Amino acid sequence: MNSINRRSALLAGLGMAGGSALAACSNGSSRTPALLSPSGSAVAAAEKRRAGTGRTRETTLIAAAATAELGAGVKARTWAFDGQTPGRELRVSAGDTLAATLSNQLPGRAATSVHWHGVALRNDMDGVPPVTQTAVRAGKNFTYRFLADRPGTYFFHPHVGVQLDRGLYAPLIVEDPKEPLSYDEEWVVVLDDWLDGVTGTPDQVFAELRQGMGGMHGMDGMDMSGGMNGSPSASPSGGGMSGGFMLMGARSPLLGGDAGDVKYPYHLVNGRVPADPQVFRSKPGKRVRLRLINAGSDTAYRVALGGHRLTLTHTDGFPVAHQQVDALLIGMGERYDALVTLADGVFPLVALAEGKNAAGMAVVRTGSGAVPETNVHPGELDGLIMAASRLRAADDVRLPSKKTDRVHRIELNGSMMAYDWAVNGERFDVNDPAAHPITVEEGQRVRLDFVNTTTMWHPMHLHGHTYQLGTGGPRKDTTIVLPKRTVSVFFDADNPGRWMLHCHNAYHGEAGMMALVAYRA
Ligand SMILES: [Cu+2]
């Protein structure tokens, strides 16, 4: 039985225990302080304070096995919401309540959940088994009902095992009823590194990675080529159903060295391979809002639209002081919004898999011309590349000046050798999630110092809050922490509950680079 099935069985066990699992958490053991419960009155009170429209948007998400048609005849057996990947976009207006019923029809008795990535929602709807709910068992339903009061570009995915690296993800757009930007069109662009059903499954990948580099074998262990060679063509290379998933020698100066752990045969833009890309059609002079989402598990993308500069307007849903760039770097779990005024012709929207010698691509067509080659490398990719640390929060979302009440050092540990990714020396134990809580109190201004002691970069994601990078930097919920660097972020503890803080590399997180940020009772 692999680790995921073991976990599913465990979670199913918790489910059968009914509410007692959560109750046991809230009592905790004597070594941990009393913590607020996700189902407690403080969480309900916080939800009541959110300004609502009174409207409820109801929907159903069926998680089940599906065949993803990736274009160019490539088909992949995977798990998806409602039979498509990315899943159907959900769209609400700020203040609306979303009532989304998850129906778990996954194969193999797999338990699952839905996490609403980036949304500062009520804690008991955050979708993190076993912390905020028991996992939704096979054949069961669970309705996520929460008020989404903050406009922005979000997405959703399971928070169980490495299910994120299946096809189980989709955009969640919260529109601003008083949208300050003006644009003619809006395109949601979801990036993903894909292997499920092509070279293996995410569970197989994790089983190999967790053995560390000592687990390598044969020629794959000797592969220092940086993974897939050549252009992002339709033909997969590397991997194989028998293992060899680990990627060696992927280097990126932008990421401070080692770029990733996993070989992916494809990099998808809106679920399509570069050889058969999505084509966005418009007219010259039209102003477009791009909403970019990195739903990948192990790949940062450098994104550019050939022949255009981008004006960055938001990251992780929150507005920034507008910045003109040629390209941007987007880690797993990050989002960027950009405005662009379209020129006349046919242009590649390229997502370079940073350090992996591969790319995803979509096409923008406003005039005549041939579709770009799949290995096109627009010059913008090597122009001014915006990193989040150089952005500034827009005035209306900058955190007000306030004394810092609490500082937590968040040391990131581990190595590829042992694949022992951890936070503050502790590998997160899903059986005992409150063992080493990072505690805060409601009303505190909190500073987290992400201290990366490792030789890899980590996109650090905090649930339920949008922190600010440094003083005056952008508001974000996921930020790239480069190797051997320290990044300080600030947030106001205004959303009581128990929240995950973790690396959004799906494999690092599952290996243990997760921690619990918990409000004291
Ligand atoms: Cu990581």
Short mmCIF file of C-alpha atoms and ligand atoms in Angstrom, two decimals:
data_model
loop_
_atom_site.label_atom_id
_atom_site.label_comp_id
_atom_site.label_asym_id
_atom_site.label_seq_id
_atom_site.Cartn_x
_atom_site.Cartn_y
_atom_site.Cartn_z
CA MET A 1 0.00 0.00 0.00
CA ASN A 2 1.53 3.31 -0.95
CA SER A 3 1.54 6.30 1.35
CA ILE A 4 -1.46 7.95 -0.23
CA ASN A 5 -3.66 4.91 0.11
CA ARG A 6 -2.45 4.51 3.64
CA ARG A 7 -3.42 8.10 4.30
CA SER A 8 -6.79 7.65 2.62
CA ALA A 9 -7.43 4.68 4.85
CA LEU A 10 -6.39 6.71 7.85
CA LEU A 11 -8.66 9.57 6.93
CA ALA A 12 -11.52 7.22 6.27
CA GLY A 13 -10.92 5.95 9.77
CA LEU A 14 -11.15 9.47 11.10
CA GLY A 15 -14.34 9.96 9.15
CA MET A 16 -15.93 6.94 10.75
CA ALA A 17 -15.04 8.34 14.12
CA GLY A 18 -17.41 11.18 13.30
CA GLY A 19 -16.84 14.51 15.01
CA SER A 20 -14.55 13.04 17.61
CA ALA A 21 -11.43 13.57 15.49
CA LEU A 22 -11.81 17.34 15.50
CA ALA A 23 -12.86 17.36 19.13
CA ALA A 24 -9.72 15.47 20.04
CA CYS A 25 -7.65 18.07 18.20
CA SER A 26 -9.17 20.95 20.09
CA ASN A 27 -8.46 19.37 23.44
CA GLY A 28 -4.92 18.73 22.31
CA SER A 29 -2.27 17.18 24.42
CA SER A 30 -0.72 18.72 27.49
CA ARG A 31 2.37 19.86 25.57
CA THR A 32 0.38 22.17 23.30
CA PRO A 33 -1.50 25.34 24.25
CA ALA A 34 -5.28 25.57 24.00
CA LEU A 35 -6.16 26.42 20.41
CA LEU A 36 -9.28 27.77 18.77
CA SER A 37 -11.39 25.13 17.09
CA PRO A 38 -12.31 25.44 13.41
CA SER A 39 -15.90 24.76 14.42
CA GLY A 40 -15.86 27.22 17.32
CA SER A 41 -17.75 30.46 17.89
CA ALA A 42 -14.79 32.71 16.97
CA VAL A 43 -14.83 31.31 13.43
CA ALA A 44 -18.58 31.86 13.11
CA ALA A 45 -18.22 35.39 14.50
CA ALA A 46 -15.51 36.23 11.94
CA GLU A 47 -17.79 35.02 9.15
CA LYS A 48 -20.62 37.23 10.46
CA ARG A 49 -18.34 40.28 10.20
CA ARG A 50 -17.83 39.71 6.46
CA ALA A 51 -19.99 42.02 4.36
CA GLY A 52 -22.27 39.98 2.15
CA THR A 53 -24.53 40.63 -0.82
CA GLY A 54 -27.07 38.07 0.34
CA ARG A 55 -26.61 36.19 -2.93
CA THR A 56 -25.59 32.53 -2.93
CA ARG A 57 -23.97 30.83 -5.90
CA GLU A 58 -24.61 27.11 -5.77
CA THR A 59 -22.63 24.57 -7.71
CA THR A 60 -21.54 20.95 -7.70
CA LEU A 61 -18.04 19.60 -8.18
CA ILE A 62 -17.81 15.94 -9.10
CA ALA A 63 -14.32 14.60 -8.47
CA ALA A 64 -13.87 11.47 -10.56
CA ALA A 65 -11.58 9.62 -12.93
CA ALA A 66 -11.53 11.19 -16.39
CA THR A 67 -9.65 11.14 -19.65
CA ALA A 68 -8.04 14.51 -20.23
CA GLU A 69 -7.67 15.49 -23.88
CA LEU A 70 -4.50 17.56 -23.86
CA GLY A 71 -4.51 18.31 -27.60
CA ALA A 72 -2.47 16.88 -30.50
CA GLY A 73 -4.04 13.51 -29.78
CA VAL A 74 -2.54 13.30 -26.30
CA LYS A 75 -4.92 11.68 -23.85
CA ALA A 76 -4.24 11.09 -20.20
CA ARG A 77 -6.18 9.08 -17.65
CA THR A 78 -6.42 11.31 -14.61
CA TRP A 79 -8.66 12.60 -11.85
CA ALA A 80 -10.60 15.77 -12.57
CA PHE A 81 -13.55 17.89 -11.52
CA ASP A 82 -16.54 17.31 -13.80
CA GLY A 83 -14.48 15.47 -16.40
CA GLN A 84 -12.28 18.35 -17.52
CA THR A 85 -8.93 19.86 -16.65
CA PRO A 86 -8.64 22.62 -15.69
CA GLY A 87 -12.04 22.24 -14.10
CA ARG A 88 -14.92 24.59 -14.82
CA GLU A 89 -14.13 28.11 -13.67
CA LEU A 90 -16.18 29.33 -10.71
CA ARG A 91 -17.01 33.02 -10.69
CA VAL A 92 -18.73 35.04 -8.00
CA SER A 93 -18.97 38.70 -7.08
CA ALA A 94 -17.29 39.92 -3.90
CA GLY A 95 -19.66 39.42 -0.99
CA ASP A 96 -21.43 36.47 -2.55
CA THR A 97 -21.67 33.17 -0.73
CA LEU A 98 -20.35 30.17 -2.60
CA ALA A 99 -22.08 26.88 -1.87
CA ALA A 100 -20.10 24.20 -3.67
CA THR A 101 -21.02 20.58 -3.10
CA LEU A 102 -18.09 18.25 -3.61
CA SER A 103 -19.12 14.76 -4.68
CA ASN A 104 -16.27 12.33 -4.19
CA GLN A 105 -16.47 9.73 -6.95
CA LEU A 106 -12.72 9.15 -7.12
CA PRO A 107 -11.48 5.61 -7.74
CA GLY A 108 -9.62 3.43 -5.25
CA ARG A 109 -11.62 4.58 -2.23
CA ALA A 110 -9.55 7.78 -2.22
CA ALA A 111 -10.64 10.44 0.23
CA THR A 112 -10.41 14.06 -0.89
CA SER A 113 -11.26 17.70 -0.13
CA VAL A 114 -11.37 21.11 -1.77
CA HIS A 115 -9.09 23.92 -0.59
CA TRP A 116 -9.96 27.44 -1.76
CA HIS A 117 -6.46 28.68 -2.37
CA GLY A 118 -5.85 32.27 -1.31
CA VAL A 119 -9.36 32.98 -0.07
CA ALA A 120 -9.55 34.42 3.46
CA LEU A 121 -12.59 32.33 4.26
CA ARG A 122 -14.08 30.81 7.39
CA ASN A 123 -11.66 28.26 8.78
CA ASP A 124 -14.01 25.27 8.79
CA MET A 125 -14.44 25.59 4.99
CA ASP A 126 -10.71 25.66 4.20
CA GLY A 127 -10.67 22.02 3.10
CA VAL A 128 -7.65 20.71 5.01
CA PRO A 129 -8.20 17.22 6.44
CA PRO A 130 -7.85 16.39 9.24
CA VAL A 131 -7.32 19.96 10.54
CA THR A 132 -10.47 21.76 9.40
CA GLN A 133 -12.65 18.80 8.47
CA THR A 134 -12.50 15.06 8.11
CA ALA A 135 -11.64 14.06 4.56
CA VAL A 136 -14.58 13.47 2.25
CA ARG A 137 -14.70 9.72 1.85
CA ALA A 138 -15.36 7.86 -1.38
CA GLY A 139 -18.99 8.10 -2.40
CA LYS A 140 -19.71 10.96 0.01
CA ASN A 141 -20.59 14.63 -0.46
CA PHE A 142 -19.53 17.73 1.41
CA THR A 143 -20.87 21.24 0.85
CA TYR A 144 -18.40 24.10 1.18
CA ARG A 145 -20.37 27.22 2.07
CA PHE A 146 -18.53 30.48 2.66
CA LEU A 147 -18.69 34.17 1.97
CA ALA A 148 -15.99 35.41 -0.43
CA ASP A 149 -15.63 39.07 0.44
CA ARG A 150 -12.36 39.90 -1.29
CA PRO A 151 -12.13 40.26 -5.08
CA GLY A 152 -9.29 38.54 -6.87
CA THR A 153 -7.84 35.66 -8.82
CA TYR A 154 -7.90 32.41 -6.85
CA PHE A 155 -8.11 28.71 -7.57
CA PHE A 156 -9.13 25.51 -5.86
CA HIS A 157 -7.67 22.05 -5.51
CA PRO A 158 -7.69 19.13 -3.05
CA HIS A 159 -5.56 19.29 0.08
CA VAL A 160 -5.03 15.55 0.41
CA GLY A 161 -1.77 13.83 -0.47
CA VAL A 162 -0.43 14.82 -3.89
CA GLN A 163 -3.85 14.97 -5.57
CA LEU A 164 -3.00 18.52 -6.67
CA ASP A 165 -0.70 16.98 -9.30
CA ARG A 166 -3.67 15.21 -10.87
CA GLY A 167 -6.11 17.24 -12.95
CA LEU A 168 -8.06 18.37 -9.89
CA TYR A 169 -7.83 22.15 -10.11
CA ALA A 170 -9.84 25.06 -11.46
CA PRO A 171 -9.94 28.87 -11.27
CA LEU A 172 -12.05 30.75 -8.74
CA ILE A 173 -12.58 34.36 -9.81
CA VAL A 174 -14.09 36.81 -7.34
CA GLU A 175 -15.17 39.84 -9.33
CA ASP A 176 -15.03 43.36 -7.94
CA PRO A 177 -18.47 45.00 -8.26
CA LYS A 178 -16.61 48.33 -8.35
CA GLU A 179 -13.82 47.14 -10.66
CA PRO A 180 -11.37 50.05 -11.01
CA LEU A 181 -9.55 48.65 -14.05
CA SER A 182 -11.00 49.04 -17.52
CA TYR A 183 -10.45 46.35 -20.12
CA ASP A 184 -12.25 44.81 -23.08
CA GLU A 185 -11.59 41.16 -22.43
CA GLU A 186 -10.49 38.90 -19.63
CA TRP A 187 -8.52 35.70 -20.16
CA VAL A 188 -7.82 33.22 -17.39
CA VAL A 189 -4.55 31.39 -18.02
CA VAL A 190 -3.86 28.30 -15.91
CA LEU A 191 -0.38 26.77 -16.04
CA ASP A 192 0.37 23.19 -15.05
CA ASP A 193 3.18 20.67 -15.14
CA TRP A 194 1.67 17.38 -16.29
CA LEU A 195 2.62 13.74 -15.95
CA ASP A 196 -0.48 11.97 -14.60
CA GLY A 197 -1.49 9.13 -16.86
CA VAL A 198 1.46 9.77 -19.20
CA THR A 199 4.62 8.68 -17.37
CA GLY A 200 2.98 7.56 -14.13
CA THR A 201 0.90 8.92 -11.29
CA PRO A 202 1.72 11.54 -8.65
CA ASP A 203 1.58 8.80 -6.01
CA GLN A 204 4.27 6.87 -7.88
CA VAL A 205 6.35 10.03 -8.16
CA PHE A 206 6.12 10.68 -4.45
CA ALA A 207 6.95 7.07 -3.63
CA GLU A 208 10.17 7.46 -5.60
CA LEU A 209 11.09 10.94 -4.36
CA ARG A 210 10.62 10.12 -0.69
CA GLN A 211 13.42 7.57 -0.93
CA GLY A 212 15.73 10.51 -1.58
CA MET A 213 18.59 10.53 -4.02
CA GLY A 214 19.70 7.22 -2.52
CA GLY A 215 16.60 5.77 -4.18
CA MET A 216 17.79 6.54 -7.69
CA HIS A 217 18.65 3.70 -9.96
CA GLY A 218 19.93 2.89 -13.44
CA MET A 219 20.46 5.45 -16.15
CA ASP A 220 17.84 7.79 -14.78
CA GLY A 221 20.07 8.40 -11.82
CA MET A 222 22.83 9.44 -14.21
CA ASP A 223 20.65 11.91 -16.09
CA MET A 224 22.18 15.33 -15.53
CA SER A 225 20.75 16.79 -18.72
CA GLY A 226 18.15 18.97 -17.07
CA GLY A 227 15.30 16.68 -17.91
CA MET A 228 13.41 16.80 -21.15
CA ASN A 229 15.62 17.87 -24.00
CA GLY A 230 14.74 20.14 -26.84
CA SER A 231 11.49 21.85 -27.59
CA PRO A 232 8.15 21.56 -25.84
CA SER A 233 6.92 19.15 -28.48
CA ALA A 234 4.01 16.79 -28.29
CA SER A 235 6.15 13.75 -27.66
CA PRO A 236 6.91 12.84 -24.06
CA SER A 237 10.41 11.93 -23.03
CA GLY A 238 11.98 10.70 -19.84
CA GLY A 239 10.13 9.00 -17.06
CA GLY A 240 8.39 5.76 -17.90
CA MET A 241 5.88 3.80 -15.92
CA SER A 242 8.68 2.07 -14.02
CA GLY A 243 9.99 5.16 -12.26
CA GLY A 244 12.77 7.58 -13.10
CA PHE A 245 10.62 10.53 -12.16
CA MET A 246 13.33 12.42 -10.33
CA LEU A 247 14.82 15.32 -12.24
CA MET A 248 18.50 16.06 -11.76
CA GLY A 249 20.43 19.10 -12.85
CA ALA A 250 17.54 21.49 -13.46
CA ARG A 251 19.21 24.85 -12.81
CA SER A 252 17.81 28.36 -12.84
CA PRO A 253 19.65 31.54 -11.84
CA LEU A 254 16.25 33.16 -11.24
CA LEU A 255 15.43 30.45 -8.69
CA GLY A 256 18.86 30.56 -7.10
CA GLY A 257 20.02 27.15 -8.30
CA ASP A 258 18.11 23.87 -8.31
CA ALA A 259 14.84 24.52 -10.16
CA GLY A 260 12.81 21.39 -9.43
CA ASP A 261 12.65 17.72 -8.48
CA VAL A 262 10.31 16.13 -11.02
CA LYS A 263 10.45 15.35 -14.74
CA TYR A 264 7.28 16.36 -16.55
CA PRO A 265 6.58 15.27 -20.12
CA TYR A 266 4.23 18.21 -20.69
CA HIS A 267 3.68 21.78 -19.60
CA LEU A 268 0.10 22.84 -20.18
CA VAL A 269 -1.58 26.17 -20.68
CA ASN A 270 -5.29 25.80 -19.94
CA GLY A 271 -4.93 22.05 -20.22
CA ARG A 272 -3.33 21.98 -23.67
CA VAL A 273 0.08 21.03 -25.02
CA PRO A 274 2.03 23.58 -27.12
CA ALA A 275 1.56 21.55 -30.32
CA ASP A 276 -2.20 22.12 -30.16
CA PRO A 277 -2.57 25.29 -28.13
CA GLN A 278 -5.52 27.29 -26.98
CA VAL A 279 -5.97 30.27 -29.30
CA PHE A 280 -7.24 33.51 -27.77
CA ARG A 281 -8.84 35.60 -30.51
CA SER A 282 -9.27 39.35 -30.32
CA LYS A 283 -8.64 42.57 -32.24
CA PRO A 284 -5.66 44.92 -32.39
CA GLY A 285 -5.88 47.68 -29.79
CA LYS A 286 -8.09 45.69 -27.44
CA ARG A 287 -7.12 45.83 -23.79
CA VAL A 288 -7.02 42.45 -22.08
CA ARG A 289 -6.80 41.45 -18.45
CA LEU A 290 -4.78 38.27 -18.03
CA ARG A 291 -5.34 36.24 -14.88
CA LEU A 292 -2.36 33.89 -14.57
CA ILE A 293 -2.51 30.96 -12.17
CA ASN A 294 0.30 28.47 -11.56
CA ALA A 295 -1.48 25.22 -10.67
CA GLY A 296 1.71 23.21 -11.10
CA SER A 297 3.27 21.02 -8.45
CA ASP A 298 7.01 21.36 -9.05
CA THR A 299 7.54 24.02 -11.73
CA ALA A 300 7.97 27.78 -11.71
CA TYR A 301 7.11 29.45 -15.01
CA ARG A 302 8.62 32.49 -16.69
CA VAL A 303 5.74 33.98 -18.65
CA ALA A 304 5.80 36.44 -21.54
CA LEU A 305 3.58 37.43 -24.44
CA GLY A 306 5.72 37.81 -27.56
CA GLY A 307 5.68 41.33 -28.99
CA HIS A 308 4.12 42.87 -25.89
CA ARG A 309 4.97 44.28 -22.50
CA LEU A 310 2.72 43.42 -19.59
CA THR A 311 1.43 45.82 -16.95
CA LEU A 312 1.22 43.94 -13.66
CA THR A 313 -1.83 45.00 -11.67
CA HIS A 314 -2.34 42.27 -9.03
CA THR A 315 -0.61 39.39 -7.40
CA ASP A 316 -2.41 36.70 -5.41
CA GLY A 317 -5.66 38.61 -5.85
CA PHE A 318 -4.43 41.88 -4.34
CA PRO A 319 -3.64 45.07 -6.30
CA VAL A 320 -0.09 46.35 -6.68
CA ALA A 321 1.31 49.66 -7.91
CA HIS A 322 1.25 49.05 -11.67
CA GLN A 323 4.54 47.86 -13.13
CA GLN A 324 5.52 47.38 -16.75
CA VAL A 325 7.50 44.22 -17.35
CA ASP A 326 8.60 42.02 -20.22
CA ALA A 327 8.09 38.79 -18.30
CA LEU A 328 7.19 37.52 -14.86
CA LEU A 329 8.19 34.58 -12.71
CA ILE A 330 5.31 32.67 -11.13
CA GLY A 331 5.82 29.90 -8.59
CA MET A 332 3.38 27.14 -7.71
CA GLY A 333 0.30 28.59 -6.03
CA GLU A 334 1.04 32.18 -7.10
CA ARG A 335 -1.24 34.29 -9.29
CA TYR A 336 -0.58 37.43 -11.31
CA ASP A 337 -2.98 39.71 -13.14
CA ALA A 338 -1.68 41.83 -15.99
CA LEU A 339 -3.11 44.26 -18.52
CA VAL A 340 -1.94 44.23 -22.10
CA THR A 341 -2.97 46.19 -25.18
CA LEU A 342 -2.90 43.87 -28.15
CA ALA A 343 -0.86 44.45 -31.30
CA ASP A 344 -1.83 43.19 -34.77
CA GLY A 345 -0.81 39.66 -35.63
CA VAL A 346 -0.25 36.27 -34.04
CA PHE A 347 1.70 36.05 -30.79
CA PRO A 348 2.91 33.25 -28.51
CA LEU A 349 1.99 33.38 -24.84
CA VAL A 350 4.87 31.31 -23.50
CA ALA A 351 5.27 29.77 -20.07
CA LEU A 352 8.89 28.71 -19.85
CA ALA A 353 9.33 25.88 -17.34
CA GLU A 354 12.07 27.61 -15.40
CA GLY A 355 15.28 25.59 -15.44
CA LYS A 356 13.61 22.61 -17.10
CA ASN A 357 14.35 23.29 -20.77
CA ALA A 358 10.67 23.03 -21.73
CA ALA A 359 7.66 25.29 -22.04
CA GLY A 360 3.92 25.58 -22.30
CA MET A 361 2.28 27.85 -24.85
CA ALA A 362 -0.99 29.46 -25.86
CA VAL A 363 -1.54 31.71 -28.87
CA VAL A 364 -3.02 35.20 -29.15
CA ARG A 365 -4.43 35.97 -32.58
CA THR A 366 -5.59 39.45 -33.61
CA GLY A 367 -4.65 39.27 -37.29
CA SER A 368 -3.25 37.02 -39.97
CA GLY A 369 -0.14 34.92 -39.64
CA ALA A 370 1.11 31.45 -38.91
CA VAL A 371 0.83 29.81 -35.51
CA PRO A 372 4.18 30.15 -33.69
CA GLU A 373 6.49 27.15 -33.53
CA THR A 374 6.27 25.16 -30.31
CA ASN A 375 9.88 26.00 -29.45
CA VAL A 376 9.42 29.76 -29.91
CA HIS A 377 11.40 31.84 -27.43
CA PRO A 378 10.21 35.45 -27.55
CA GLY A 379 12.84 38.00 -26.55
CA GLU A 380 10.59 39.29 -23.78
CA LEU A 381 11.46 36.16 -21.77
CA ASP A 382 14.98 37.56 -21.39
CA GLY A 383 13.94 41.17 -20.81
CA LEU A 384 12.84 42.81 -17.58
CA ILE A 385 11.54 39.96 -15.43
CA MET A 386 9.51 41.07 -12.46
CA ALA A 387 10.02 39.33 -9.16
CA ALA A 388 7.48 39.85 -6.38
CA SER A 389 10.06 41.42 -4.11
CA ARG A 390 10.27 44.42 -6.44
CA LEU A 391 6.52 45.10 -6.43
CA ARG A 392 4.73 47.49 -4.06
CA ALA A 393 1.27 47.03 -2.60
CA ALA A 394 -1.39 49.39 -3.96
CA ASP A 395 -2.15 52.15 -1.45
CA ASP A 396 -5.55 50.80 -0.47
CA VAL A 397 -4.26 47.35 0.51
CA ARG A 398 -0.98 48.27 2.20
CA LEU A 399 -1.01 47.14 5.82
CA PRO A 400 -1.36 50.14 8.13
CA SER A 401 1.68 50.87 10.31
CA LYS A 402 1.47 48.98 13.55
CA LYS A 403 3.81 47.56 16.14
CA THR A 404 4.66 43.93 15.53
CA ASP A 405 3.25 41.83 18.36
CA ARG A 406 4.66 38.47 17.46
CA VAL A 407 7.64 37.21 15.47
CA HIS A 408 7.99 33.62 14.36
CA ARG A 409 11.10 32.21 12.77
CA ILE A 410 10.00 29.75 10.08
CA GLU A 411 13.08 27.76 9.22
CA LEU A 412 12.85 25.69 6.06
CA ASN A 413 14.90 22.51 6.27
CA GLY A 414 15.65 19.41 4.26
CA SER A 415 17.48 18.15 1.22
CA MET A 416 17.04 16.16 -1.94
CA MET A 417 19.43 13.57 -0.53
CA ALA A 418 17.02 12.43 2.17
CA TYR A 419 13.88 14.14 0.82
CA ASP A 420 13.21 15.20 4.41
CA TRP A 421 11.60 18.60 3.80
CA ALA A 422 10.53 20.18 7.07
CA VAL A 423 9.65 23.37 8.93
CA ASN A 424 11.64 24.28 12.05
CA GLY A 425 13.19 20.83 12.02
CA GLU A 426 9.84 19.06 12.21
CA ARG A 427 8.26 17.10 9.39
CA PHE A 428 4.54 17.75 9.54
CA ASP A 429 2.65 14.75 10.85
CA VAL A 430 -0.87 14.58 9.48
CA ASN A 431 -1.74 12.19 12.33
CA ASP A 432 -0.85 14.86 14.89
CA PRO A 433 -1.30 18.19 13.11
CA ALA A 434 -1.28 20.31 16.28
CA ALA A 435 1.96 18.80 17.61
CA HIS A 436 4.07 21.91 16.92
CA PRO A 437 1.68 24.81 16.37
CA ILE A 438 2.91 28.26 15.43
CA THR A 439 0.59 30.21 17.68
CA VAL A 440 -0.89 33.66 17.22
CA GLU A 441 -3.64 35.57 18.97
CA GLU A 442 -6.53 37.32 17.32
CA GLY A 443 -5.69 40.99 16.76
CA GLN A 444 -1.93 40.54 16.67
CA ARG A 445 0.34 41.91 13.98
CA VAL A 446 2.51 38.92 13.18
CA ARG A 447 5.85 38.74 11.40
CA LEU A 448 7.00 35.49 9.88
CA ASP A 449 10.66 35.19 8.94
CA PHE A 450 11.03 32.48 6.31
CA VAL A 451 14.63 31.33 6.73
CA ASN A 452 15.54 29.02 3.88
CA THR A 453 18.46 26.87 5.04
CA THR A 454 18.13 24.55 2.03
CA THR A 455 19.65 24.60 -1.44
CA MET A 456 16.23 24.74 -3.12
CA TRP A 457 13.62 27.45 -3.51
CA HIS A 458 10.23 27.04 -1.82
CA PRO A 459 6.94 28.84 -2.61
CA MET A 460 5.57 29.39 0.90
CA HIS A 461 1.79 29.55 1.14
CA LEU A 462 -0.25 30.68 4.14
CA HIS A 463 -3.91 29.76 4.28
CA GLY A 464 -6.66 32.16 5.31
CA HIS A 465 -4.55 35.33 5.21
CA THR A 466 -2.78 37.56 2.71
CA TYR A 467 0.51 38.69 4.19
CA GLN A 468 2.63 41.63 3.06
CA LEU A 469 6.18 41.19 1.84
CA GLY A 470 8.37 43.37 4.04
CA THR A 471 7.12 46.89 4.65
CA GLY A 472 5.15 48.13 1.67
CA GLY A 473 5.74 45.13 -0.56
CA PRO A 474 2.89 43.32 -2.30
CA ARG A 475 0.16 41.51 -0.41
CA LYS A 476 0.51 37.82 -1.19
CA ASP A 477 -0.44 34.40 0.10
CA THR A 478 2.34 32.52 -1.69
CA THR A 479 5.87 33.77 -2.07
CA ILE A 480 9.08 32.36 -3.49
CA VAL A 481 11.82 31.98 -0.89
CA LEU A 482 15.15 31.47 -2.64
CA PRO A 483 17.85 29.13 -1.29
CA LYS A 484 19.82 30.46 1.68
CA ARG A 485 17.66 33.60 1.78
CA THR A 486 15.36 35.03 4.43
CA VAL A 487 12.04 36.67 3.55
CA SER A 488 9.99 38.50 6.18
CA VAL A 489 6.24 38.84 5.81
CA PHE A 490 3.63 40.56 7.97
CA PHE A 491 -0.03 39.81 8.53
CA ASP A 492 -2.82 40.78 10.86
CA ALA A 493 -4.29 37.85 12.76
CA ASP A 494 -7.89 38.62 11.84
CA ASN A 495 -9.19 35.25 10.69
CA PRO A 496 -9.35 32.88 13.66
CA GLY A 497 -8.78 29.17 13.26
CA ARG A 498 -6.11 26.66 12.34
CA TRP A 499 -4.31 27.36 9.10
CA MET A 500 -1.68 25.55 7.10
CA LEU A 501 1.61 27.22 6.29
CA HIS A 502 3.47 25.16 3.73
CA CYS A 503 5.62 24.82 0.69
CA HIS A 504 3.39 24.69 -2.40
CA ASN A 505 5.71 22.26 -4.08
CA ALA A 506 3.21 19.41 -3.74
CA TYR A 507 5.98 16.90 -3.07
CA HIS A 508 7.84 19.04 -0.54
CA GLY A 509 4.60 19.70 1.31
CA GLU A 510 3.66 16.04 1.37
CA ALA A 511 7.17 15.11 2.54
CA GLY A 512 6.67 17.35 5.58
CA MET A 513 7.37 21.00 4.74
CA MET A 514 4.12 22.09 6.37
CA ALA A 515 3.24 23.66 9.67
CA LEU A 516 0.11 24.73 11.51
CA VAL A 517 -0.50 28.39 12.30
CA ALA A 518 -3.07 28.25 15.09
CA TYR A 519 -4.96 30.92 17.01
CA ARG A 520 -4.82 30.53 20.77
CA ALA A 521 -8.16 30.01 22.45
CU CU B 1 9.56 23.42 -1.14
#
